[in-house]
Amino acid sequence: MITERSWGKRQFGHRTRLALTPAQVRVMDDQAHAARTTWNLLHDWWTMLSKDKRSLTAADAAIRQARKDLDWLAILPAQAAQAVLKTYVQAWRNCWDGHADAPNFKSRVRCVMSVDIPQGRDLNVVRVHRRWGMVNIPKAGRIRFRWTKDLPVGKRADKENRITGARLVKDALGWHIAFRIQTLQANPQPHRGVEVGIDAGVNLPLALSDGNHFDHGRPARLPDGAADRDKWLTPGEKTKLLHLEQRAAQRKSFHKRGERASNRLRNTYDQIKRLRATATRRAVDWQHKTTTEIAKQYSTVVVEQLTITNMVKSARGTLEEPGRNVAQKAGLNRSISQEAWGRTVTMLTYKLAQRGGTLVKVPAPGTSQRCSACGVTTPGNRKDQATFVCENFDCGFQANADWNAARNILHLYRIGHLAIPAAGRAVVGRARRVKPTAAW
């Protein structure tokens, strides 16, 4: 029997696509532009005033006055404008705490179009069909959305299980709504699965120390060694993307610097963005399914602590000291970025925690060059990208390079050799020290 102490609140998000009419799309675009302008006006007002005159009350009064003076700002709901102020103040707090840079101006081209709905009671979410639901968007009306997950609405909603708010976000595929959900769930029991080490690679996305692996069925690198930039697209989509990129380059040749891009060029860019967004959506879907399967099967997952930003740095060098194999390194950087190892680790962290498991990080140096059978470390052990052959004459161990690295990762955890967390961050996991095995 589960006691009252075994329950806890959980907050998570659920994102789904909206089905908007052309008129509703224009309304949502206008609200997003108004929210971005409100941020910029607030940023100018905040930075121009002296510190002794800055306050939430004065900022709120300034936003109310701006909505009265500028009629097109009033299309943004009042609660959404207050959410902009709350987000802006929190951005400064994150800057003062050293967690982020100072907030700055939001460009119309580079910023993400979004609108916040801070109160869940304004949404009035109902399910009307097996695959569709209806949500109320302030000043836009009732809008359909894809029902892909059971939400706490109607009789299932109460004080502990409810939708607390939402955020409208636009990408290349259209407008989406991200619900903020709060539920009361039983705290997970300790996971009874086994421990496993995981090595993230390019040729083999995820190699496990027990011999299993997870592959998305799309080669990260072509047979000739070149990087496949669009491995998540079908052959027909790749051909279409190539034609669109050629068309964009041809139309851009007639575009002068500083002039506004033509409608045809912008339309071509939009089509390219939609194909890129489709590839990203498929990659994220594969990562979600794969990490869920791993979290269900294993109790402790051990990964390397990788500094991905350093791994994808350019090898171009300088004029005095030019780099070597720049094109090959650029292809490898694209392959690493497409695998999105950091996103995989993030998914594993919270999915393991939901099921009573743990994610642990260990130092990365030497795991790919060390023999998991005898412990000899030498660069010559790696014969190529996928083959590991130990050069120790008394050993001669041969295996897949990624599987060998996964075994080394798990062994580092078992001997208690954990990665030191960065300053100001919590420890990801806690390892228990065990005696080394006979084979290294």
PDB file of N, CA and C in Angstrom, residues 1 10 13 33-34 49-50 80 95 110 152 166 185 218 309-310 314 322 329 333 376 391 409:
ATOM      1  N   MET A   1       0.838  -1.193   0.000  1.00  0.00           N
ATOM      2  CA  MET A   1       0.000   0.000   0.000  1.00  0.00           C
ATOM      3  C   MET A   1       0.878   1.250   0.000  1.00  0.00           C
ATOM      4  N   ARG A  10       4.592  16.518  -9.715  1.00  0.00           N
ATOM      5  CA  ARG A  10       5.459  16.483 -10.887  1.00  0.00           C
ATOM      6  C   ARG A  10       4.965  17.500 -11.896  1.00  0.00           C
ATOM      7  N   GLY A  13       5.847  19.253 -19.392  1.00  0.00           N
ATOM      8  CA  GLY A  13       5.212  19.924 -20.519  1.00  0.00           C
ATOM      9  C   GLY A  13       4.812  18.943 -21.598  1.00  0.00           C
ATOM     10  N   HIS A  33       4.457  39.222 -32.521  1.00  0.00           N
ATOM     11  CA  HIS A  33       5.237  40.434 -32.797  1.00  0.00           C
ATOM     12  C   HIS A  33       5.013  41.479 -31.701  1.00  0.00           C
ATOM     13  N   ALA A  34       3.788  41.558 -31.191  1.00  0.00           N
ATOM     14  CA  ALA A  34       3.518  42.495 -30.103  1.00  0.00           C
ATOM     15  C   ALA A  34       4.272  42.090 -28.835  1.00  0.00           C
ATOM     16  N   LEU A  49      16.933  53.795 -17.450  1.00  0.00           N
ATOM     17  CA  LEU A  49      16.695  54.334 -16.107  1.00  0.00           C
ATOM     18  C   LEU A  49      17.857  54.009 -15.179  1.00  0.00           C
ATOM     19  N   SER A  50      18.005  54.817 -14.179  1.00  0.00           N
ATOM     20  CA  SER A  50      18.995  54.543 -13.141  1.00  0.00           C
ATOM     21  C   SER A  50      18.494  53.406 -12.247  1.00  0.00           C
ATOM     22  N   ALA A  80      -0.618  38.088 -21.056  1.00  0.00           N
ATOM     23  CA  ALA A  80       0.588  37.756 -21.813  1.00  0.00           C
ATOM     24  C   ALA A  80       1.630  38.864 -21.694  1.00  0.00           C
ATOM     25  N   CYS A  95      21.001  36.338 -14.880  1.00  0.00           N
ATOM     26  CA  CYS A  95      22.270  36.994 -15.191  1.00  0.00           C
ATOM     27  C   CYS A  95      23.030  37.337 -13.916  1.00  0.00           C
ATOM     28  N   ARG A 110      15.729  36.641 -35.926  1.00  0.00           N
ATOM     29  CA  ARG A 110      16.387  35.556 -35.212  1.00  0.00           C
ATOM     30  C   ARG A 110      15.604  35.021 -34.016  1.00  0.00           C
ATOM     31  N   PRO A 152      -5.052  16.278 -17.997  1.00  0.00           N
ATOM     32  CA  PRO A 152      -5.972  16.386 -16.845  1.00  0.00           C
ATOM     33  C   PRO A 152      -7.020  17.469 -17.078  1.00  0.00           C
ATOM     34  N   ALA A 166       0.155  27.606 -20.521  1.00  0.00           N
ATOM     35  CA  ALA A 166       0.611  27.123 -21.821  1.00  0.00           C
ATOM     36  C   ALA A 166       1.464  28.202 -22.480  1.00  0.00           C
ATOM     37  N   GLN A 185       1.813  12.267  -8.481  1.00  0.00           N
ATOM     38  CA  GLN A 185       2.166  10.899  -8.823  1.00  0.00           C
ATOM     39  C   GLN A 185       2.928  10.246  -7.691  1.00  0.00           C
ATOM     40  N   ARG A 218      19.918   5.051 -40.280  1.00  0.00           N
ATOM     41  CA  ARG A 218      20.352   6.011 -41.296  1.00  0.00           C
ATOM     42  C   ARG A 218      21.840   6.267 -41.081  1.00  0.00           C
ATOM     43  N   THR A 309      30.842  21.457 -27.183  1.00  0.00           N
ATOM     44  CA  THR A 309      31.217  22.702 -27.852  1.00  0.00           C
ATOM     45  C   THR A 309      32.677  22.704 -28.274  1.00  0.00           C
ATOM     46  N   ASN A 310      33.532  22.063 -27.491  1.00  0.00           N
ATOM     47  CA  ASN A 310      34.943  21.956 -27.874  1.00  0.00           C
ATOM     48  C   ASN A 310      35.158  20.911 -28.965  1.00  0.00           C
ATOM     49  N   SER A 314      35.955  24.424 -35.172  1.00  0.00           N
ATOM     50  CA  SER A 314      36.514  24.347 -36.514  1.00  0.00           C
ATOM     51  C   SER A 314      38.017  24.118 -36.456  1.00  0.00           C
ATOM     52  N   PRO A 322      47.604  27.622 -40.606  1.00  0.00           N
ATOM     53  CA  PRO A 322      46.348  27.039 -41.133  1.00  0.00           C
ATOM     54  C   PRO A 322      46.156  25.612 -40.648  1.00  0.00           C
ATOM     55  N   LYS A 329      37.093  17.595 -41.008  1.00  0.00           N
ATOM     56  CA  LYS A 329      36.685  17.979 -39.652  1.00  0.00           C
ATOM     57  C   LYS A 329      35.328  18.674 -39.670  1.00  0.00           C
ATOM     58  N   ASN A 333      32.091  17.475 -37.615  1.00  0.00           N
ATOM     59  CA  ASN A 333      31.366  18.392 -36.728  1.00  0.00           C
ATOM     60  C   ASN A 333      29.869  18.373 -37.022  1.00  0.00           C
ATOM     61  N   VAL A 376      45.352  -1.936 -21.292  1.00  0.00           N
ATOM     62  CA  VAL A 376      46.433  -1.239 -21.983  1.00  0.00           C
ATOM     63  C   VAL A 376      45.837  -0.096 -22.802  1.00  0.00           C
ATOM     64  N   GLU A 391      46.897  -3.963 -29.010  1.00  0.00           N
ATOM     65  CA  GLU A 391      48.259  -4.206 -29.467  1.00  0.00           C
ATOM     66  C   GLU A 391      49.097  -4.984 -28.462  1.00  0.00           C
ATOM     67  N   ILE A 409      33.593   2.652 -19.950  1.00  0.00           N
ATOM     68  CA  ILE A 409      32.772   3.643 -19.249  1.00  0.00           C
ATOM     69  C   ILE A 409      32.109   3.014 -18.028  1.00  0.00           C
TER      70      ILE A 409
END
